[in-house]
Amino acid sequence: MSTPLSILDLAYINPGETAGDSFRASVDLARHAEEWGYRRIWYAEHHNMSIVGSSAPSVLIAHVAAQTRTIRLGAGGIMLPNHAPLSVAEQFGTLETLYPGRIDLGLGRAPGGDRQTLRALRRDPQSGDTFPEDVLELQGYLTGRSRIQGVDATPGKGTDVPLYILGSSVFGAGLAAALGLPFAFASHFAPAALDEAVSLYRREFQPSEQLDAPHVIVGVNVVAADTAKDAREHLLAAQRRRVIQLLGRAGVEVPARAAEGVLETPAGKQVLQHVEQEMACTAVGTPTEVKDYLDRFTDRSGADELIVASLAVDRKAWLRSLELLADVSGTAGA
């Protein structure tokens, strides 16, 4: 596989774990991924989700960067409407100053949480409408060409932290194309508009100081194991975790003793259909089977880079899945 591979670490807090356990696992993964040759690791901003620990990506990036040497680290992404562009520029300017040449900044316009969470974040529900202007304001701080007279980001000014536009629709694709920025599509959970979005981005791309040609990063789930049977079992566990999470958000609590059988309940079966649609872009099986899937997926999507999320719930299997992928792909960061 010649397509560069990167990792999306969702910082899951698995049953019986704490957030601290999740962060230790993220450090362990990053150290291994560095050895295995992955290009970058991104962490996504989520709020009010009991199974996701990456609510503060910039802090997590700093923690992991301090315990690794070379791998690129970034946000995939920061939900910009939740933040003042100046504050984001200062945070990532600080990171770039501490770890030069290793920091990425992916930007999304989604809230990263539900309506009640928006209220708790003091976020205006309409703030996403100014996303394009906020991206340009943030870019100005990082390049040293502030759009607000007399206001600079310190640290941040002149660090030129590379920006990436994230999206699951044609809106993000169009914006990334107009601004001449790399585009990362979230097909690992929202695959429906993948082909349309990538086509639009490539067709409308305008070169910029940061990027002279289109660059598409496509998200895809991976469950690789030594046997196909093991891989299927790990996928089932991941689907079960997601179903329980969605049921919980709908107010249906699943007791631990009932977790194993949740997919057989009427409510579980109904939610599972949605989860299977979310996970439509998932490579499952032995390393060879996973590689074959990813090769076909790359050809179909036109991706310049794949960012993979290991779905395995078991920590050893989660790490092993990414190791097997690196092994079968040759040099992952080629």
mmCIF file of C-alpha atoms in Angstrom:
data_model
loop_
_atom_site.group_PDB
_atom_site.id
_atom_site.type_symbol
_atom_site.label_atom_id
_atom_site.label_comp_id
_atom_site.label_asym_id
_atom_site.label_seq_id
_atom_site.Cartn_x
_atom_site.Cartn_y
_atom_site.Cartn_z
ATOM 1 C CA MET A 1 0.000 0.000 0.000
ATOM 2 C CA SER A 2 1.605 3.283 -1.146
ATOM 3 C CA THR A 3 -1.053 5.568 0.333
ATOM 4 C CA PRO A 4 0.156 7.190 3.569
ATOM 5 C CA LEU A 5 -1.612 5.993 6.694
ATOM 6 C CA SER A 6 -2.490 8.058 9.742
ATOM 7 C CA ILE A 7 -4.478 7.305 12.881
ATOM 8 C CA LEU A 8 -7.574 8.823 14.435
ATOM 9 C CA ASP A 9 -7.425 8.072 18.151
ATOM 10 C CA LEU A 10 -10.951 8.453 19.513
ATOM 11 C CA ALA A 11 -9.657 8.282 23.104
ATOM 12 C CA TYR A 12 -12.360 5.827 24.100
ATOM 13 C CA ILE A 13 -12.917 5.173 27.789
ATOM 14 C CA ASN A 14 -13.886 1.517 27.748
ATOM 15 C CA PRO A 15 -15.995 -0.283 30.379
ATOM 16 C CA GLY A 16 -14.031 -0.516 33.622
ATOM 17 C CA GLU A 17 -11.586 2.203 32.537
ATOM 18 C CA THR A 18 -11.010 5.761 33.668
ATOM 19 C CA ALA A 19 -10.059 8.764 31.568
ATOM 20 C CA GLY A 20 -6.531 8.293 32.885
ATOM 21 C CA ASP A 21 -6.479 4.772 31.461
ATOM 22 C CA SER A 22 -7.567 6.171 28.111
ATOM 23 C CA PHE A 23 -4.786 8.767 28.092
ATOM 24 C CA ARG A 24 -2.149 6.190 29.016
ATOM 25 C CA ALA A 25 -3.382 4.052 26.123
ATOM 26 C CA SER A 26 -3.132 7.051 23.785
ATOM 27 C CA VAL A 27 0.499 7.592 24.761
ATOM 28 C CA ASP A 28 1.238 3.893 24.288
ATOM 29 C CA LEU A 29 -0.390 3.941 20.868
ATOM 30 C CA ALA A 30 1.516 7.052 19.790
ATOM 31 C CA ARG A 31 4.854 5.568 20.799
ATOM 32 C CA HIS A 32 4.136 2.415 18.833
ATOM 33 C CA ALA A 33 2.703 4.296 15.843
ATOM 34 C CA GLU A 34 5.903 6.328 15.679
ATOM 35 C CA GLU A 35 7.917 3.107 15.428
ATOM 36 C CA TRP A 36 5.503 1.565 12.932
ATOM 37 C CA GLY A 37 5.757 4.549 10.563
ATOM 38 C CA TYR A 38 2.311 6.126 10.708
ATOM 39 C CA ARG A 39 2.284 9.714 9.463
ATOM 40 C CA ARG A 40 0.139 11.438 12.112
ATOM 41 C CA ILE A 41 -2.348 10.928 14.940
ATOM 42 C CA TRP A 42 -5.375 13.154 15.406
ATOM 43 C CA TYR A 43 -7.726 13.587 18.379
ATOM 44 C CA ALA A 44 -11.296 14.862 18.027
ATOM 45 C CA GLU A 45 -13.147 17.319 20.239
ATOM 46 C CA HIS A 46 -16.248 15.751 21.805
ATOM 47 C CA HIS A 47 -18.235 16.906 24.818
ATOM 48 C CA ASN A 48 -20.580 15.263 27.308
ATOM 49 C CA MET A 49 -19.769 11.736 26.088
ATOM 50 C CA SER A 50 -18.910 9.401 28.921
ATOM 51 C CA ILE A 51 -16.965 7.016 26.681
ATOM 52 C CA VAL A 52 -14.829 9.641 24.900
ATOM 53 C CA GLY A 53 -11.906 11.329 26.641
ATOM 54 C CA SER A 54 -10.796 13.834 23.991
ATOM 55 C CA SER A 55 -12.847 16.828 25.129
ATOM 56 C CA ALA A 56 -9.702 19.016 25.232
ATOM 57 C CA PRO A 57 -7.576 18.008 22.213
ATOM 58 C CA SER A 58 -4.884 20.638 22.673
ATOM 59 C CA VAL A 59 -4.145 19.401 26.191
ATOM 60 C CA LEU A 60 -4.071 15.769 25.059
ATOM 61 C CA ILE A 61 -1.801 16.654 22.127
ATOM 62 C CA ALA A 62 0.645 18.345 24.500
ATOM 63 C CA HIS A 63 0.652 15.313 26.791
ATOM 64 C CA VAL A 64 1.321 12.860 23.961
ATOM 65 C CA ALA A 65 3.842 15.098 22.207
ATOM 66 C CA ALA A 66 5.921 15.308 25.383
ATOM 67 C CA GLN A 67 6.262 11.521 25.377
ATOM 68 C CA THR A 68 6.991 10.971 21.668
ATOM 69 C CA ARG A 69 9.705 12.242 19.352
ATOM 70 C CA THR A 70 8.749 12.603 15.701
ATOM 71 C CA ILE A 71 5.162 11.676 14.851
ATOM 72 C CA ARG A 72 2.831 14.518 13.842
ATOM 73 C CA LEU A 73 -0.031 15.173 16.248
ATOM 74 C CA GLY A 74 -3.120 17.248 15.795
ATOM 75 C CA ALA A 75 -6.776 17.929 16.247
ATOM 76 C CA GLY A 76 -9.176 16.167 13.997
ATOM 77 C CA GLY A 77 -10.659 18.369 14.932
ATOM 78 C CA ILE A 78 -11.246 21.457 16.959
ATOM 79 C CA MET A 79 -14.918 22.453 16.691
ATOM 80 C CA LEU A 80 -14.188 26.084 15.925
ATOM 81 C CA PRO A 81 -17.653 27.525 16.699
ATOM 82 C CA ASN A 82 -17.056 26.505 20.328
ATOM 83 C CA HIS A 83 -13.996 28.752 20.588
ATOM 84 C CA ALA A 84 -12.637 32.196 19.854
ATOM 85 C CA PRO A 85 -10.194 31.958 16.913
ATOM 86 C CA LEU A 86 -7.603 33.924 18.887
ATOM 87 C CA SER A 87 -7.709 31.399 21.734
ATOM 88 C CA VAL A 88 -7.249 28.486 19.329
ATOM 89 C CA ALA A 89 -4.360 30.271 17.634
ATOM 90 C CA GLU A 90 -2.670 30.802 20.996
ATOM 91 C CA GLN A 91 -3.138 27.167 22.014
ATOM 92 C CA PHE A 92 -1.813 25.704 18.785
ATOM 93 C CA GLY A 93 0.845 28.381 18.482
ATOM 94 C CA THR A 94 2.041 27.236 21.894
ATOM 95 C CA LEU A 95 2.039 23.608 20.768
ATOM 96 C CA GLU A 96 3.954 24.413 17.587
ATOM 97 C CA THR A 97 6.484 26.434 19.563
ATOM 98 C CA LEU A 98 7.016 23.553 21.981
ATOM 99 C CA TYR A 99 7.023 20.821 19.308
ATOM 100 C CA PRO A 100 8.041 22.503 16.039
ATOM 101 C CA GLY A 101 7.064 20.807 12.803
ATOM 102 C CA ARG A 102 4.816 18.251 14.495
ATOM 103 C CA ILE A 103 1.457 19.998 14.975
ATOM 104 C CA ASP A 104 -1.676 19.906 12.771
ATOM 105 C CA LEU A 105 -4.915 21.825 13.254
ATOM 106 C CA GLY A 106 -8.069 20.312 11.787
ATOM 107 C CA LEU A 107 -11.193 22.460 12.021
ATOM 108 C CA GLY A 108 -14.857 21.494 12.060
ATOM 109 C CA ARG A 109 -18.060 23.480 12.391
ATOM 110 C CA ALA A 110 -20.124 20.866 14.244
ATOM 111 C CA PRO A 111 -20.835 21.429 17.960
ATOM 112 C CA GLY A 112 -19.302 18.194 19.218
ATOM 113 C CA GLY A 113 -22.278 17.621 21.508
ATOM 114 C CA ASP A 114 -26.057 17.892 21.931
ATOM 115 C CA ARG A 115 -28.229 20.971 22.567
ATOM 116 C CA GLN A 116 -27.833 20.871 26.324
ATOM 117 C CA THR A 117 -24.079 20.639 25.852
ATOM 118 C CA LEU A 118 -24.155 23.709 23.606
ATOM 119 C CA ARG A 119 -25.858 25.585 26.414
ATOM 120 C CA ALA A 120 -23.237 24.424 28.904
ATOM 121 C CA LEU A 121 -20.484 25.557 26.522
ATOM 122 C CA ARG A 122 -22.175 28.981 26.252
ATOM 123 C CA ARG A 123 -22.285 28.417 22.525
ATOM 124 C CA ASP A 124 -24.663 30.347 20.267
ATOM 125 C CA PRO A 125 -26.512 27.780 18.102
ATOM 126 C CA GLN A 126 -25.964 30.122 15.143
ATOM 127 C CA SER A 127 -22.212 30.449 15.633
ATOM 128 C CA GLY A 128 -21.530 27.827 12.980
ATOM 129 C CA ASP A 129 -22.776 30.306 10.388
ATOM 130 C CA THR A 130 -19.556 32.321 10.705
ATOM 131 C CA PHE A 131 -17.282 29.290 10.354
ATOM 132 C CA PRO A 132 -15.643 30.439 7.073
ATOM 133 C CA GLU A 133 -14.857 33.875 8.514
ATOM 134 C CA ASP A 134 -13.578 32.309 11.745
ATOM 135 C CA VAL A 135 -11.237 30.025 9.785
ATOM 136 C CA LEU A 136 -9.780 33.031 7.961
ATOM 137 C CA GLU A 137 -9.401 34.964 11.214
ATOM 138 C CA LEU A 138 -7.584 32.016 12.799
ATOM 139 C CA GLN A 139 -5.375 31.617 9.739
ATOM 140 C CA GLY A 140 -4.456 35.285 9.946
ATOM 141 C CA TYR A 141 -3.269 34.927 13.525
ATOM 142 C CA LEU A 142 -1.100 31.912 12.685
ATOM 143 C CA THR A 143 0.472 33.419 9.577
ATOM 144 C CA GLY A 144 1.164 36.754 11.265
ATOM 145 C CA ARG A 145 -1.337 38.633 9.086
ATOM 146 C CA SER A 146 -4.039 39.357 11.632
ATOM 147 C CA ARG A 147 -7.417 40.445 10.315
ATOM 148 C CA ILE A 148 -8.091 42.430 13.482
ATOM 149 C CA GLN A 149 -5.910 45.514 13.714
ATOM 150 C CA GLY A 150 -3.651 45.570 16.752
ATOM 151 C CA VAL A 151 -4.409 41.955 17.778
ATOM 152 C CA ASP A 152 -1.805 39.201 17.434
ATOM 153 C CA ALA A 153 -1.561 35.665 18.778
ATOM 154 C CA THR A 154 1.361 35.222 21.162
ATOM 155 C CA PRO A 155 2.465 32.468 20.838
ATOM 156 C CA GLY A 156 1.040 31.742 17.392
ATOM 157 C CA LYS A 157 2.034 34.628 15.160
ATOM 158 C CA GLY A 158 4.181 33.346 12.315
ATOM 159 C CA THR A 159 4.041 29.686 13.362
ATOM 160 C CA ASP A 160 2.063 28.787 10.215
ATOM 161 C CA VAL A 161 0.443 25.760 11.846
ATOM 162 C CA PRO A 162 -1.108 23.883 8.884
ATOM 163 C CA LEU A 163 -4.899 24.001 8.769
ATOM 164 C CA TYR A 164 -7.199 21.213 7.582
ATOM 165 C CA ILE A 165 -10.926 21.515 6.963
ATOM 166 C CA LEU A 166 -12.953 18.583 8.292
ATOM 167 C CA GLY A 167 -16.356 17.682 6.985
ATOM 168 C CA SER A 168 -19.038 15.104 6.383
ATOM 169 C CA SER A 169 -20.850 17.062 3.663
ATOM 170 C CA VAL A 170 -20.211 19.138 0.570
ATOM 171 C CA PHE A 171 -20.094 22.343 2.654
ATOM 172 C CA GLY A 172 -16.692 21.502 4.126
ATOM 173 C CA ALA A 173 -15.462 20.329 0.737
ATOM 174 C CA GLY A 174 -16.437 23.603 -0.904
ATOM 175 C CA LEU A 175 -14.827 25.684 1.820
ATOM 176 C CA ALA A 176 -11.582 23.692 1.763
ATOM 177 C CA ALA A 177 -11.450 24.057 -2.023
ATOM 178 C CA ALA A 178 -12.082 27.813 -1.928
ATOM 179 C CA LEU A 179 -9.424 28.390 0.737
ATOM 180 C CA GLY A 180 -6.880 26.026 -0.798
ATOM 181 C CA LEU A 181 -6.661 23.840 2.314
ATOM 182 C CA PRO A 182 -6.455 20.062 2.736
ATOM 183 C CA PHE A 183 -9.830 18.364 3.186
ATOM 184 C CA ALA A 184 -10.515 15.485 5.577
ATOM 185 C CA PHE A 185 -13.801 13.629 5.115
ATOM 186 C CA ALA A 186 -15.392 11.831 8.062
ATOM 187 C CA SER A 187 -16.481 8.696 6.254
ATOM 188 C CA HIS A 188 -15.585 6.625 9.316
ATOM 189 C CA PHE A 189 -18.969 7.670 10.757
ATOM 190 C CA ALA A 190 -20.805 9.607 7.999
ATOM 191 C CA PRO A 191 -20.022 7.992 4.640
ATOM 192 C CA ALA A 192 -23.061 9.045 2.605
ATOM 193 C CA ALA A 193 -21.653 12.143 0.883
ATOM 194 C CA LEU A 194 -18.073 10.904 0.437
ATOM 195 C CA ASP A 195 -17.970 10.651 -3.356
ATOM 196 C CA GLU A 196 -19.828 13.918 -3.950
ATOM 197 C CA ALA A 197 -17.715 15.858 -1.471
ATOM 198 C CA VAL A 198 -14.353 14.638 -2.773
ATOM 199 C CA SER A 199 -15.389 15.267 -6.373
ATOM 200 C CA LEU A 200 -16.477 18.821 -5.565
ATOM 201 C CA TYR A 201 -13.284 19.524 -3.626
ATOM 202 C CA ARG A 202 -11.006 18.383 -6.431
ATOM 203 C CA ARG A 203 -13.038 20.191 -9.071
ATOM 204 C CA GLU A 204 -13.159 23.553 -7.286
ATOM 205 C CA PHE A 205 -9.767 23.575 -5.524
ATOM 206 C CA GLN A 206 -7.876 26.879 -5.644
ATOM 207 C CA PRO A 207 -4.118 26.783 -4.870
ATOM 208 C CA SER A 208 -2.962 28.699 -1.802
ATOM 209 C CA GLU A 209 0.216 29.527 0.093
ATOM 210 C CA GLN A 210 -0.276 26.413 2.202
ATOM 211 C CA LEU A 211 -1.192 23.984 -0.593
ATOM 212 C CA ASP A 212 -0.637 24.010 -4.343
ATOM 213 C CA ALA A 213 -2.710 20.927 -5.190
ATOM 214 C CA PRO A 214 -5.703 19.142 -3.600
ATOM 215 C CA HIS A 215 -5.027 16.818 -0.688
ATOM 216 C CA VAL A 216 -7.807 14.510 0.484
ATOM 217 C CA ILE A 217 -7.703 12.588 3.762
ATOM 218 C CA VAL A 218 -10.434 9.995 4.143
ATOM 219 C CA GLY A 219 -11.492 8.372 7.405
ATOM 220 C CA VAL A 220 -12.015 4.626 7.579
ATOM 221 C CA ASN A 221 -12.517 2.148 10.412
ATOM 222 C CA VAL A 222 -10.223 -0.838 10.804
ATOM 223 C CA VAL A 223 -10.606 -4.109 12.686
ATOM 224 C CA ALA A 224 -7.628 -6.299 11.817
ATOM 225 C CA ALA A 225 -6.865 -9.484 13.731
ATOM 226 C CA ASP A 226 -4.830 -12.645 13.297
ATOM 227 C CA THR A 227 -7.991 -14.513 12.261
ATOM 228 C CA ALA A 228 -11.141 -13.376 10.488
ATOM 229 C CA LYS A 229 -13.218 -14.843 13.326
ATOM 230 C CA ASP A 230 -11.441 -12.729 15.918
ATOM 231 C CA ALA A 231 -11.868 -9.628 13.777
ATOM 232 C CA ARG A 232 -15.627 -10.218 13.505
ATOM 233 C CA GLU A 233 -15.909 -10.650 17.251
ATOM 234 C CA HIS A 234 -14.064 -7.377 17.829
ATOM 235 C CA LEU A 235 -16.362 -5.619 15.352
ATOM 236 C CA LEU A 236 -19.406 -6.973 17.179
ATOM 237 C CA ALA A 237 -18.055 -5.646 20.477
ATOM 238 C CA ALA A 238 -17.507 -2.222 18.876
ATOM 239 C CA GLN A 239 -21.045 -2.197 17.507
ATOM 240 C CA ARG A 240 -22.361 -3.150 20.932
ATOM 241 C CA ARG A 241 -20.436 -0.295 22.565
ATOM 242 C CA ARG A 242 -21.832 2.197 20.061
ATOM 243 C CA VAL A 243 -25.400 0.925 20.442
ATOM 244 C CA ILE A 244 -25.196 1.248 24.224
ATOM 245 C CA GLN A 245 -23.828 4.780 23.846
ATOM 246 C CA LEU A 246 -26.669 5.837 21.540
ATOM 247 C CA LEU A 247 -29.295 4.237 23.733
ATOM 248 C CA GLY A 248 -27.858 6.103 26.707
ATOM 249 C CA ARG A 249 -28.070 9.400 24.864
ATOM 250 C CA ALA A 250 -31.733 8.607 24.167
ATOM 251 C CA GLY A 251 -32.337 8.031 27.877
ATOM 252 C CA VAL A 252 -32.262 4.223 27.763
ATOM 253 C CA GLU A 253 -29.683 2.950 30.240
ATOM 254 C CA VAL A 254 -28.315 -0.552 29.652
ATOM 255 C CA PRO A 255 -27.163 -2.296 32.872
ATOM 256 C CA ALA A 256 -23.735 -3.909 32.658
ATOM 257 C CA ARG A 257 -25.250 -7.359 33.156
ATOM 258 C CA ALA A 258 -27.449 -6.840 30.078
ATOM 259 C CA ALA A 259 -24.761 -5.421 27.793
ATOM 260 C CA GLU A 260 -23.933 -8.711 26.070
ATOM 261 C CA GLY A 261 -27.512 -9.204 24.922
ATOM 262 C CA VAL A 262 -28.350 -5.618 24.009
ATOM 263 C CA LEU A 263 -28.176 -6.262 20.267
ATOM 264 C CA GLU A 264 -30.946 -8.846 20.591
ATOM 265 C CA THR A 265 -33.422 -6.439 22.169
ATOM 266 C CA PRO A 266 -35.954 -4.577 19.970
ATOM 267 C CA ALA A 267 -34.374 -1.212 20.820
ATOM 268 C CA GLY A 268 -30.878 -2.578 20.274
ATOM 269 C CA LYS A 269 -31.766 -4.061 16.889
ATOM 270 C CA GLN A 270 -33.232 -0.773 15.739
ATOM 271 C CA VAL A 271 -30.192 1.261 16.791
ATOM 272 C CA LEU A 272 -27.849 -1.349 15.310
ATOM 273 C CA GLN A 273 -29.201 -0.583 11.838
ATOM 274 C CA HIS A 274 -28.106 3.017 12.274
ATOM 275 C CA VAL A 275 -24.716 1.938 13.625
ATOM 276 C CA GLU A 276 -24.125 -0.370 10.657
ATOM 277 C CA GLN A 277 -24.800 2.567 8.335
ATOM 278 C CA GLU A 278 -22.332 4.701 10.318
ATOM 279 C CA MET A 279 -19.695 1.982 10.071
ATOM 280 C CA ALA A 280 -20.223 1.245 6.388
ATOM 281 C CA CYS A 281 -16.613 2.219 5.678
ATOM 282 C CA THR A 282 -14.944 -0.452 7.795
ATOM 283 C CA ALA A 283 -12.164 -2.871 6.888
ATOM 284 C CA VAL A 284 -12.588 -6.115 8.840
ATOM 285 C CA GLY A 285 -10.637 -9.373 8.797
ATOM 286 C CA THR A 286 -7.127 -10.694 8.552
ATOM 287 C CA PRO A 287 -4.327 -8.247 7.666
ATOM 288 C CA THR A 288 -4.481 -9.274 4.014
ATOM 289 C CA GLU A 289 -8.252 -8.853 3.898
ATOM 290 C CA VAL A 290 -7.996 -5.442 5.530
ATOM 291 C CA LYS A 291 -5.271 -4.312 3.131
ATOM 292 C CA ASP A 292 -7.308 -5.467 0.130
ATOM 293 C CA TYR A 293 -10.311 -3.511 1.395
ATOM 294 C CA LEU A 294 -8.247 -0.376 1.975
ATOM 295 C CA ASP A 295 -6.673 -0.619 -1.482
ATOM 296 C CA ARG A 296 -10.135 -0.781 -3.069
ATOM 297 C CA PHE A 297 -11.413 1.971 -0.790
ATOM 298 C CA THR A 298 -8.516 4.250 -1.726
ATOM 299 C CA ASP A 299 -9.126 3.704 -5.430
ATOM 300 C CA ARG A 300 -12.844 4.360 -5.024
ATOM 301 C CA SER A 301 -12.522 7.447 -2.825
ATOM 302 C CA GLY A 302 -9.499 8.983 -4.520
ATOM 303 C CA ALA A 303 -7.859 9.498 -1.134
ATOM 304 C CA ASP A 304 -4.345 10.903 -0.946
ATOM 305 C CA GLU A 305 -4.102 9.707 2.652
ATOM 306 C CA LEU A 306 -6.144 7.411 4.875
ATOM 307 C CA ILE A 307 -6.757 8.130 8.537
ATOM 308 C CA VAL A 308 -7.794 4.938 10.269
ATOM 309 C CA ALA A 309 -9.641 4.376 13.519
ATOM 310 C CA SER A 310 -9.182 1.024 15.232
ATOM 311 C CA LEU A 311 -12.606 -0.056 16.473
ATOM 312 C CA ALA A 312 -11.536 -2.918 18.735
ATOM 313 C CA VAL A 313 -12.747 -2.447 22.314
ATOM 314 C CA ASP A 314 -10.163 -4.718 23.911
ATOM 315 C CA ARG A 315 -7.002 -2.653 24.387
ATOM 316 C CA LYS A 316 -4.588 -5.333 23.211
ATOM 317 C CA ALA A 317 -6.711 -5.998 20.135
ATOM 318 C CA TRP A 318 -7.023 -2.240 19.489
ATOM 319 C CA LEU A 319 -3.258 -1.862 19.399
ATOM 320 C CA ARG A 320 -2.704 -5.131 17.565
ATOM 321 C CA SER A 321 -5.098 -4.087 14.820
ATOM 322 C CA LEU A 322 -2.962 -1.072 13.962
ATOM 323 C CA GLU A 323 0.259 -3.058 14.243
ATOM 324 C CA LEU A 324 -1.019 -5.675 11.789
ATOM 325 C CA LEU A 325 -2.101 -2.947 9.372
ATOM 326 C CA ALA A 326 1.329 -1.323 9.536
ATOM 327 C CA ASP A 327 3.019 -4.679 8.956
ATOM 328 C CA VAL A 328 0.928 -5.621 5.938
ATOM 329 C CA SER A 329 1.168 -2.114 4.452
ATOM 330 C CA GLY A 330 4.944 -1.939 4.510
ATOM 331 C CA THR A 331 6.115 1.487 5.621
ATOM 332 C CA ALA A 332 2.861 3.078 6.773
ATOM 333 C CA GLY A 333 4.072 6.625 6.391
ATOM 334 C CA ALA A 334 5.605 6.182 2.934
#
